[in-house]
Tab-separated table of C-alpha atoms and ligand atoms in Angstrom:
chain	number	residue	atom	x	y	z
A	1	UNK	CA	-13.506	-19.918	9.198
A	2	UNK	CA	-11.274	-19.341	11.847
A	3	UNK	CA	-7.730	-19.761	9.450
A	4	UNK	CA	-3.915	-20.911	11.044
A	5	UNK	CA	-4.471	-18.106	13.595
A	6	UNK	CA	-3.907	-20.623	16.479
A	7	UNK	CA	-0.528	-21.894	14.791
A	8	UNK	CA	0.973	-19.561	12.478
A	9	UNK	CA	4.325	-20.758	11.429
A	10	UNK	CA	6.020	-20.538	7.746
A	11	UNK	CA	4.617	-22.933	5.626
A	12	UNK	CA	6.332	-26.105	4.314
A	13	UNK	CA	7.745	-25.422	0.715
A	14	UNK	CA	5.833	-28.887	0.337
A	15	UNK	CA	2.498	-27.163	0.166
A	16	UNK	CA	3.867	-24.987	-2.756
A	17	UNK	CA	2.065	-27.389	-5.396
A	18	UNK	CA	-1.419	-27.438	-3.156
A	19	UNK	CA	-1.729	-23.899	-3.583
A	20	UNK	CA	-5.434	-22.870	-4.482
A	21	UNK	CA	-6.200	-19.464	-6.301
A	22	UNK	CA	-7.321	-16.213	-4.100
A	23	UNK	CA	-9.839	-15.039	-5.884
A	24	UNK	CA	-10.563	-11.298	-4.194
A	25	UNK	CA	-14.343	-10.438	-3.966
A	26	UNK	CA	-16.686	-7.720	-4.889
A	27	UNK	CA	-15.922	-6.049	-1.450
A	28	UNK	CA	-12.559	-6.007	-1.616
A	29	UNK	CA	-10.442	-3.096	-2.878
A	30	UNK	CA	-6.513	-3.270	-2.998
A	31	UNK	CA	-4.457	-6.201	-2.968
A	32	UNK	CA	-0.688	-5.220	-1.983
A	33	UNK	CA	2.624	-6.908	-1.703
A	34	UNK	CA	5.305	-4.621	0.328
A	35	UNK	CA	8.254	-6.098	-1.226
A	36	UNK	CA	10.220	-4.393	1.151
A	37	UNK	CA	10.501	-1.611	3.459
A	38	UNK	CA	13.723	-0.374	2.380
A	39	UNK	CA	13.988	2.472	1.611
A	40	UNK	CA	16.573	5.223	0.208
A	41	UNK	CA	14.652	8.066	1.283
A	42	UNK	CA	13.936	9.423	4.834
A	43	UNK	CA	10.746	11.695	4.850
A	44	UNK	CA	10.387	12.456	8.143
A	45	UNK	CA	6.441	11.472	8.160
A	46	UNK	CA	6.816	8.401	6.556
A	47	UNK	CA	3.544	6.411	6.962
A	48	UNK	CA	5.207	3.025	7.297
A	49	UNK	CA	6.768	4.664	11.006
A	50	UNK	CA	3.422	5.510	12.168
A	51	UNK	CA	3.395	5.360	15.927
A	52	UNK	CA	5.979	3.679	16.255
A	53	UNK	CA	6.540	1.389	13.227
A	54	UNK	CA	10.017	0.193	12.682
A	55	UNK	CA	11.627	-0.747	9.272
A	56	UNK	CA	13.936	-3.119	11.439
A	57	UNK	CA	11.031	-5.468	11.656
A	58	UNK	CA	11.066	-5.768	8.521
A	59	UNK	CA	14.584	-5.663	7.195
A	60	UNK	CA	14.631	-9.822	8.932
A	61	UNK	CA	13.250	-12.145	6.657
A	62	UNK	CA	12.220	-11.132	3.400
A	63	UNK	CA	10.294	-13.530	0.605
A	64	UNK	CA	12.473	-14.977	-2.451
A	65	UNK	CA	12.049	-14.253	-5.813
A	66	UNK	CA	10.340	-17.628	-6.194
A	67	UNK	CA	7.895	-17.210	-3.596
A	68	UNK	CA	6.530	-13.799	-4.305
A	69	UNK	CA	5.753	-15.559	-8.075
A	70	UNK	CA	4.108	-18.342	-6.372
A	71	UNK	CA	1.864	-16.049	-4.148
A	72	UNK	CA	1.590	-13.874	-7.149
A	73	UNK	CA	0.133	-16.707	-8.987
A	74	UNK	CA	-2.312	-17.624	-6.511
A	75	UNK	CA	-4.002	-14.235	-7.063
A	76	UNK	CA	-6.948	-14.342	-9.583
A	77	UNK	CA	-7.856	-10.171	-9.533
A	78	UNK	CA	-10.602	-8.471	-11.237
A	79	UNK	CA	-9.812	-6.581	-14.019
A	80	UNK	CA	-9.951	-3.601	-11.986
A	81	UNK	CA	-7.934	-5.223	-9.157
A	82	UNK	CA	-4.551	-4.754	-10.094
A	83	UNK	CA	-1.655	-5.975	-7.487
A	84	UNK	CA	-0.169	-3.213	-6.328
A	85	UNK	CA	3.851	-3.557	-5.594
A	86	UNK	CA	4.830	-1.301	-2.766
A	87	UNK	CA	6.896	-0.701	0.123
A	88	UNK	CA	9.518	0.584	1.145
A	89	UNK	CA	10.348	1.913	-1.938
A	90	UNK	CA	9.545	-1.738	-3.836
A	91	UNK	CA	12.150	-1.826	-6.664
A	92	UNK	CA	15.171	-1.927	-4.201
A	93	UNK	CA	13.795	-5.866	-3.496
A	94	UNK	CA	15.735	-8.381	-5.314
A	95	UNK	CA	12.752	-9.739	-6.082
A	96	UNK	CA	10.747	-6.996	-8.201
A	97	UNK	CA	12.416	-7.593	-11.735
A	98	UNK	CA	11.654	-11.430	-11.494
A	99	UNK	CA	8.477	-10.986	-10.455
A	100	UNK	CA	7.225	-8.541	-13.163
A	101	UNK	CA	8.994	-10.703	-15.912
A	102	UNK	CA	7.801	-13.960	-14.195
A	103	UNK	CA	4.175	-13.975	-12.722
A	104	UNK	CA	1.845	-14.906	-14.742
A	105	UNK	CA	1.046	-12.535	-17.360
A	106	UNK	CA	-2.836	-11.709	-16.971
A	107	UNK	CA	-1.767	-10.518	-14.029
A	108	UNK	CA	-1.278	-6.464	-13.761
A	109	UNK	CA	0.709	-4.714	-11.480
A	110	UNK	CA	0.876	-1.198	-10.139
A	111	UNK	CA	3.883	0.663	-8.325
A	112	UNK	CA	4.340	2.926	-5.922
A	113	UNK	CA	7.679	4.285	-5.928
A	114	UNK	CA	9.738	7.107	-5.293
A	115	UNK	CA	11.401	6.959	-8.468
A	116	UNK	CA	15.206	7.610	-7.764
A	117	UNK	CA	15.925	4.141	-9.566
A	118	UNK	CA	17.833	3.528	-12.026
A	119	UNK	CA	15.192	4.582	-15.543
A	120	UNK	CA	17.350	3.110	-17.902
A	121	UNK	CA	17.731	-0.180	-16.535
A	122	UNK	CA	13.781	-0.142	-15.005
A	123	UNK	CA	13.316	0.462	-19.311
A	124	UNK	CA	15.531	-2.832	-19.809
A	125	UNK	CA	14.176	-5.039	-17.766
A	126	UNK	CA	10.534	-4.164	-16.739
A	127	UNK	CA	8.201	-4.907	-19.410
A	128	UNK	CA	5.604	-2.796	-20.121
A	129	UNK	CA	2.429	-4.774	-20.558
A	130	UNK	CA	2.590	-5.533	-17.059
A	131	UNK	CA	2.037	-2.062	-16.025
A	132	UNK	CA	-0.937	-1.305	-18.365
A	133	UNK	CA	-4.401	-1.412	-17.563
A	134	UNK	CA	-7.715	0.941	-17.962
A	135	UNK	CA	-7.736	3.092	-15.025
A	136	UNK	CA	-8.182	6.650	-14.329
A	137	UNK	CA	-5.050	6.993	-12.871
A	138	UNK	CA	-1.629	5.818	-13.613
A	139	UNK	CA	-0.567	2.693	-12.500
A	140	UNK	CA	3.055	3.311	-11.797
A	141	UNK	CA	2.676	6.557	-9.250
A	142	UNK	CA	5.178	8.295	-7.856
A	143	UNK	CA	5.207	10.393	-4.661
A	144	UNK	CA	7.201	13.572	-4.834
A	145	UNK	CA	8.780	14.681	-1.534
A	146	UNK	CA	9.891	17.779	-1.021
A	147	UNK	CA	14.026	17.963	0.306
A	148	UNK	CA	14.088	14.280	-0.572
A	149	UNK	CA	13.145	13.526	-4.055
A	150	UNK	CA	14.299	16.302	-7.035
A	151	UNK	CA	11.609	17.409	-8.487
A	152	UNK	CA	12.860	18.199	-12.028
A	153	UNK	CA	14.677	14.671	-11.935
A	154	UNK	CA	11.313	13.410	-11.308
A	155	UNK	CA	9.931	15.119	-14.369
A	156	UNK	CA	13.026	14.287	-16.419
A	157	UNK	CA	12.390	10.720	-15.480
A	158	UNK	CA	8.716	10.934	-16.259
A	159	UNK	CA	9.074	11.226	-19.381
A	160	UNK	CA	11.841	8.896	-20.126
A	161	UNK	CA	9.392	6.471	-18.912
A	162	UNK	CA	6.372	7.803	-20.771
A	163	UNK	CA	8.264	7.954	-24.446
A	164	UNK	CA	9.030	3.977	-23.402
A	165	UNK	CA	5.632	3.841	-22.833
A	166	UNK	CA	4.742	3.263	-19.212
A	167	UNK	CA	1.830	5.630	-17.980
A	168	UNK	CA	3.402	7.396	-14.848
A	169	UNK	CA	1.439	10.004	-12.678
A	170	UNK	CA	3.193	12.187	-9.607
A	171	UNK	CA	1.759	12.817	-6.864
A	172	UNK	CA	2.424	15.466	-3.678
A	173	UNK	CA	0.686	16.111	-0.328
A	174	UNK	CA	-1.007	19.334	0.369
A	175	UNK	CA	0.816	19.057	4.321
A	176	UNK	CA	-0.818	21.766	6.605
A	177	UNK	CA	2.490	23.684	6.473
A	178	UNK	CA	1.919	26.511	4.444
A	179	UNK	CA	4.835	26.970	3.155
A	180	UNK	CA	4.901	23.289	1.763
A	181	UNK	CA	1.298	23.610	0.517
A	182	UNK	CA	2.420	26.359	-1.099
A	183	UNK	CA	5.324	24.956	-2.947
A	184	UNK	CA	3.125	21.324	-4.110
A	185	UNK	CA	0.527	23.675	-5.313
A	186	UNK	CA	3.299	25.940	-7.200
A	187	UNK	CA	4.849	22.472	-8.212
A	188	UNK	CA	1.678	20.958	-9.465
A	189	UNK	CA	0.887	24.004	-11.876
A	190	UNK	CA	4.639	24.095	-12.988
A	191	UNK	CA	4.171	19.760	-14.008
A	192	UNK	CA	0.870	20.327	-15.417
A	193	UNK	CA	2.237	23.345	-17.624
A	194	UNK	CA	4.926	20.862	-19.091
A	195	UNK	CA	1.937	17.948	-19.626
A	196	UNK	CA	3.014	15.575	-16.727
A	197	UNK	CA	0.032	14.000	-14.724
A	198	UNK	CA	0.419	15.794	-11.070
A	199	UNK	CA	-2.069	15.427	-8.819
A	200	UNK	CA	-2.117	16.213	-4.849
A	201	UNK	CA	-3.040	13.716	-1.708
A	202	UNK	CA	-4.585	14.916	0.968
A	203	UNK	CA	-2.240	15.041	4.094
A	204	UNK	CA	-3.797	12.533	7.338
A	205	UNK	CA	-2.515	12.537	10.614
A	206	UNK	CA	-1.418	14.677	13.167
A	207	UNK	CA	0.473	17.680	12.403
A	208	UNK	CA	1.497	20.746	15.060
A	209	UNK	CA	-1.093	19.251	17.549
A	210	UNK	CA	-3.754	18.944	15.326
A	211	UNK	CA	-5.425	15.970	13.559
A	212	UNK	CA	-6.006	16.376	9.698
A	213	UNK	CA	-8.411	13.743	7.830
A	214	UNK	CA	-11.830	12.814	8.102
A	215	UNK	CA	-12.140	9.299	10.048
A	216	UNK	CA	-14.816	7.549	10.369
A	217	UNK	CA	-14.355	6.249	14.074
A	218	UNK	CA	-13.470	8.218	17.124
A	219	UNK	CA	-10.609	7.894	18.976
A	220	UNK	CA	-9.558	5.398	16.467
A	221	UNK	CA	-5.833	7.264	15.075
A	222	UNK	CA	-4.206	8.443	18.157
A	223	UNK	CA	-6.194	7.576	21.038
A	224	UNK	CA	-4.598	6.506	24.262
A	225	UNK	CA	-5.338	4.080	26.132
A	226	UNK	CA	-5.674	1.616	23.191
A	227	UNK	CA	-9.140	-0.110	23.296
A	228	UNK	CA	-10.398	-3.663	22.306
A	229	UNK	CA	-12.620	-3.838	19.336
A	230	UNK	CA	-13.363	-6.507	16.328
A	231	UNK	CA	-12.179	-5.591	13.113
A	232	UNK	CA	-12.770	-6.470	9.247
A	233	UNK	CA	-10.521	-5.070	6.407
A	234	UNK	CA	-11.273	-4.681	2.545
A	235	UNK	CA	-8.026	-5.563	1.597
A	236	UNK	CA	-4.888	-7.958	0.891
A	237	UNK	CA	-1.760	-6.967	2.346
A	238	UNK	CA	1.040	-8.862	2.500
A	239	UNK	CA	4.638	-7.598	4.247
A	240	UNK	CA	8.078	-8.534	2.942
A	241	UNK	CA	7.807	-11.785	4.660
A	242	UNK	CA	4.569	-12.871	2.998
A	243	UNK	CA	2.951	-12.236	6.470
A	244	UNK	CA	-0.818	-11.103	5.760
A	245	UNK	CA	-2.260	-8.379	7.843
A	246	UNK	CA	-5.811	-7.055	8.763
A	247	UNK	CA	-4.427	-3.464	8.653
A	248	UNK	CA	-2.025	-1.046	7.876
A	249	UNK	CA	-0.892	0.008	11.441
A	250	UNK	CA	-0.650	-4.360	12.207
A	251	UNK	CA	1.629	-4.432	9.114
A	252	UNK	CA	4.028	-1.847	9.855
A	253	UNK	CA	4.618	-2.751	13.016
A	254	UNK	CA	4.727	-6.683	12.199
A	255	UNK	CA	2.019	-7.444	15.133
A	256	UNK	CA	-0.967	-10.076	14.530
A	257	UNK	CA	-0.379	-11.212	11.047
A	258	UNK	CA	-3.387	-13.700	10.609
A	259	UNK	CA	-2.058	-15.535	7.914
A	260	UNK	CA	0.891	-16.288	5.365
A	261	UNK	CA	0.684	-15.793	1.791
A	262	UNK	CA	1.716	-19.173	0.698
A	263	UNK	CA	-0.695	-20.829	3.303
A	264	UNK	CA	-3.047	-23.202	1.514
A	265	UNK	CA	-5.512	-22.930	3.524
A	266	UNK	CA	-5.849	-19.188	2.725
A	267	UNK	CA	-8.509	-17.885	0.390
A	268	UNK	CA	-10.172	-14.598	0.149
A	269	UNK	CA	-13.212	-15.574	2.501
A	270	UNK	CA	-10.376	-15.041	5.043
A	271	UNK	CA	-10.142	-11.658	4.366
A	272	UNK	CA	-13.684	-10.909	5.281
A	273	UNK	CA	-13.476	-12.473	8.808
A	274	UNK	CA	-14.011	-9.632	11.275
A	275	UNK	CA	-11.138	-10.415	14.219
A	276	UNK	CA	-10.533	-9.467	17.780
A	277	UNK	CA	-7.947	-6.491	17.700
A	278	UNK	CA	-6.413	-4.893	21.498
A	279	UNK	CA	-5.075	-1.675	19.422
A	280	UNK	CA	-8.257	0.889	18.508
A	281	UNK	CA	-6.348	3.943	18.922
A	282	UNK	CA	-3.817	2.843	16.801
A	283	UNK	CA	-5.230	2.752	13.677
A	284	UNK	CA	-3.476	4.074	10.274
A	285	UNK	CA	-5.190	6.704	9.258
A	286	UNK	CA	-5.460	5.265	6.271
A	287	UNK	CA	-7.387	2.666	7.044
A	288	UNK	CA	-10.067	4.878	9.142
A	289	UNK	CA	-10.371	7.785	6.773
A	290	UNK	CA	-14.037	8.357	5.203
A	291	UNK	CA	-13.243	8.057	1.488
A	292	UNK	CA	-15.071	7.270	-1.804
A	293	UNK	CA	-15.374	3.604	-3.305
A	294	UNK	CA	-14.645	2.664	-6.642
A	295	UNK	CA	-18.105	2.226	-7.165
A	296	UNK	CA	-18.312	6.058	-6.076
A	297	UNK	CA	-20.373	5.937	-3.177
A	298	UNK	CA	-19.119	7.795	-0.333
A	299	UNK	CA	-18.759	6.631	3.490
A	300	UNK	CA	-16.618	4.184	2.866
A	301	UNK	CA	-13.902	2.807	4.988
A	302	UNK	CA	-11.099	0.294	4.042
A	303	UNK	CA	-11.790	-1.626	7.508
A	304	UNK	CA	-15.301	-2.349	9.590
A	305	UNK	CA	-15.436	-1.898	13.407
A	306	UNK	CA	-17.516	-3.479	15.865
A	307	UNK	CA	-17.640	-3.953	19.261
A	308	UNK	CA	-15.414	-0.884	20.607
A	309	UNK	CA	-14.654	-1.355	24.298
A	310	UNK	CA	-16.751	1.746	26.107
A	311	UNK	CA	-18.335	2.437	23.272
A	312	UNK	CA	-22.484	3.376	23.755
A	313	UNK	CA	-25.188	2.557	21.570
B	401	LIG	S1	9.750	7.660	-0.055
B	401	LIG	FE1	7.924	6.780	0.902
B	401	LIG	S2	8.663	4.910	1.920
B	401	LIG	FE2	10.463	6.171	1.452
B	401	LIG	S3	10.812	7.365	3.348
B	401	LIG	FE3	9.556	8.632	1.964
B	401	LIG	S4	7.423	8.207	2.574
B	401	LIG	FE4	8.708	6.564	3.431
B	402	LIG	S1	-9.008	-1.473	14.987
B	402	LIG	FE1	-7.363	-0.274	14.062
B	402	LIG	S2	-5.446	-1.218	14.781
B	402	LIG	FE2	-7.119	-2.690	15.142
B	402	LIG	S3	-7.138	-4.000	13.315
B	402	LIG	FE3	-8.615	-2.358	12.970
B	402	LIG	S4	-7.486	-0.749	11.860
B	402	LIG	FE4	-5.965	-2.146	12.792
């Protein structure tokens, strides 16, 4: 199916009522709205400024309240397919208290967040259910970033949201810098010691002149001149503008959306549609590292690439 590609415009709030269900398959893994890509913080590595990425782009034109519920409610997810609200730092959108009161409730959410909002109004007005599910991991996670987030405020507001009964896990990244490793690692202990859920990320990217991850193409994160390739993703993302992308490197820098959340016409068979992409090289690391499915087979990749300009059999 070859989608609006040819024509993408913002649909007519007419085709609100046509709206058919999304209904993610077997293959695919994470289903994301960025709310927004505000955010208070400034870590210097920020992913969403990869190569290049701008949160100008997407400061424009940002969904309502009412239309992140409708595109919410298109989404029928798996049980172990949560939608996962991110950003940005996602609870500065105007939108994120409607939407967790308002969707549909079978639906489950999770957050990534930075957690410097306000805890006891997020108690107030976020309800917990929404937040709840079976998984081996929180669902609300927040990243802890050293020189921009405080880490005991973090913990302090851990646990105000534990004893109200969200489950809440932090998480650092073990950067190359020693020093840094050092302090996550000394940081981790300290959390775990007091009973909070720490855990560490592996850093990806390029730090110092050297390239950190294990990727599954060549050339594919930082690798001049760009190359032409086709390219399949495992996943749903949508930007604040309910523009849907085939990667994480498209989305960030708000190039070749292939569709628009609210579209009728889309369904998840879109997703799987492997499409003609001019920017190998600039891949998110992210999206190219070798990681481990949730059916815990290793190898796996959250996009498929074919046809890589040069490339020998
Ligand atoms: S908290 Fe996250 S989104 Fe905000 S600047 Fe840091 S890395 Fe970027
Ligand atoms: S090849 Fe890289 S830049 Fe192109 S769509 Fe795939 S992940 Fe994105």
């Amino acid at each position: 199916m070859s989608l609006i590609s040819e024509s993408l415009s913002w649909p007519d709030s007419s085709s609100h009522s046509t709206l058919g269900a999304i209904r993610p398959g077997e293959r695919h893994n994470y289903v994301a709205f960025f709310l927004t890509m505000a955010c208070n913080l400034h870590c210097y590595y920020c992913i969403n400024l990869h190569d290049g990425g701008s949160r100008k782009n997407m400061l424009k034109r940002q969904m309502t309240a009412d239309e992140w519920i409708l595109a919410a409610n298109r989404l029928e997810l798996r049980a172990d397919l949560p939608l996962t609200l991110q950003g940005g730092e996602p609870t500065l959108s105007n939108s994120f208290v409607r939407l967790v009161n308002e969707a549909k409730p079978e639906l489950r959410c999770d957050l990534m967040t930075n957690l410097t909002f306000d805890v006891d109004s997020f108690i107030a007005n976020v309800p917990v259910w929404r937040f709840l599910r079976d998984a081996p991991y929180a669902p609300i996670r927040v990243s802890y970033h050293p020189g921009q987030n405080d880490i005991d405020e973090l913990v302090g507001n851990y646990f105000r949201l534990v004893e109200a009964g969200f489950r809440v896990g932090i998480y650092g990244i073990l950067h190359p810098d020693e020093e840094i490793r050092r302090h996550i690692l000394e940081t981790q202990e300290r959390c775990l010691k007091l009973g909070v859920d720490f855990r560490t990320k592996e850093f990806l990217g390029e730090w110092n002149g050297t390239l950190y991850g294990e990727f599954k193409y060549p050339g594919a994160v930082l690798g001049k001149p760009f190359r032409s390739c086709r390219c399949r993703t495992s996943e749903l993302i949508v930007d604040p503008a309910g523009w849907v992308y085939k990667c994480h490197a498209d989305l960030f820098q708000g190039r070749d959306p292939f569709a628009h959340i609210l579209d009728p016409d889309l369904d998840a068979d879109a997703i799987d549609e492997f499409r003609a992409c001019s920017f190998y090289g600039d891949c998110n690391p992210c999206d190219i590292k070798v990681k481990t499915n949730r059916f815990q087979q290793f190898g796996h990749t959250t996009v498929d690439v074919l046809d890589i300009e040069g490339e020998r059999e």
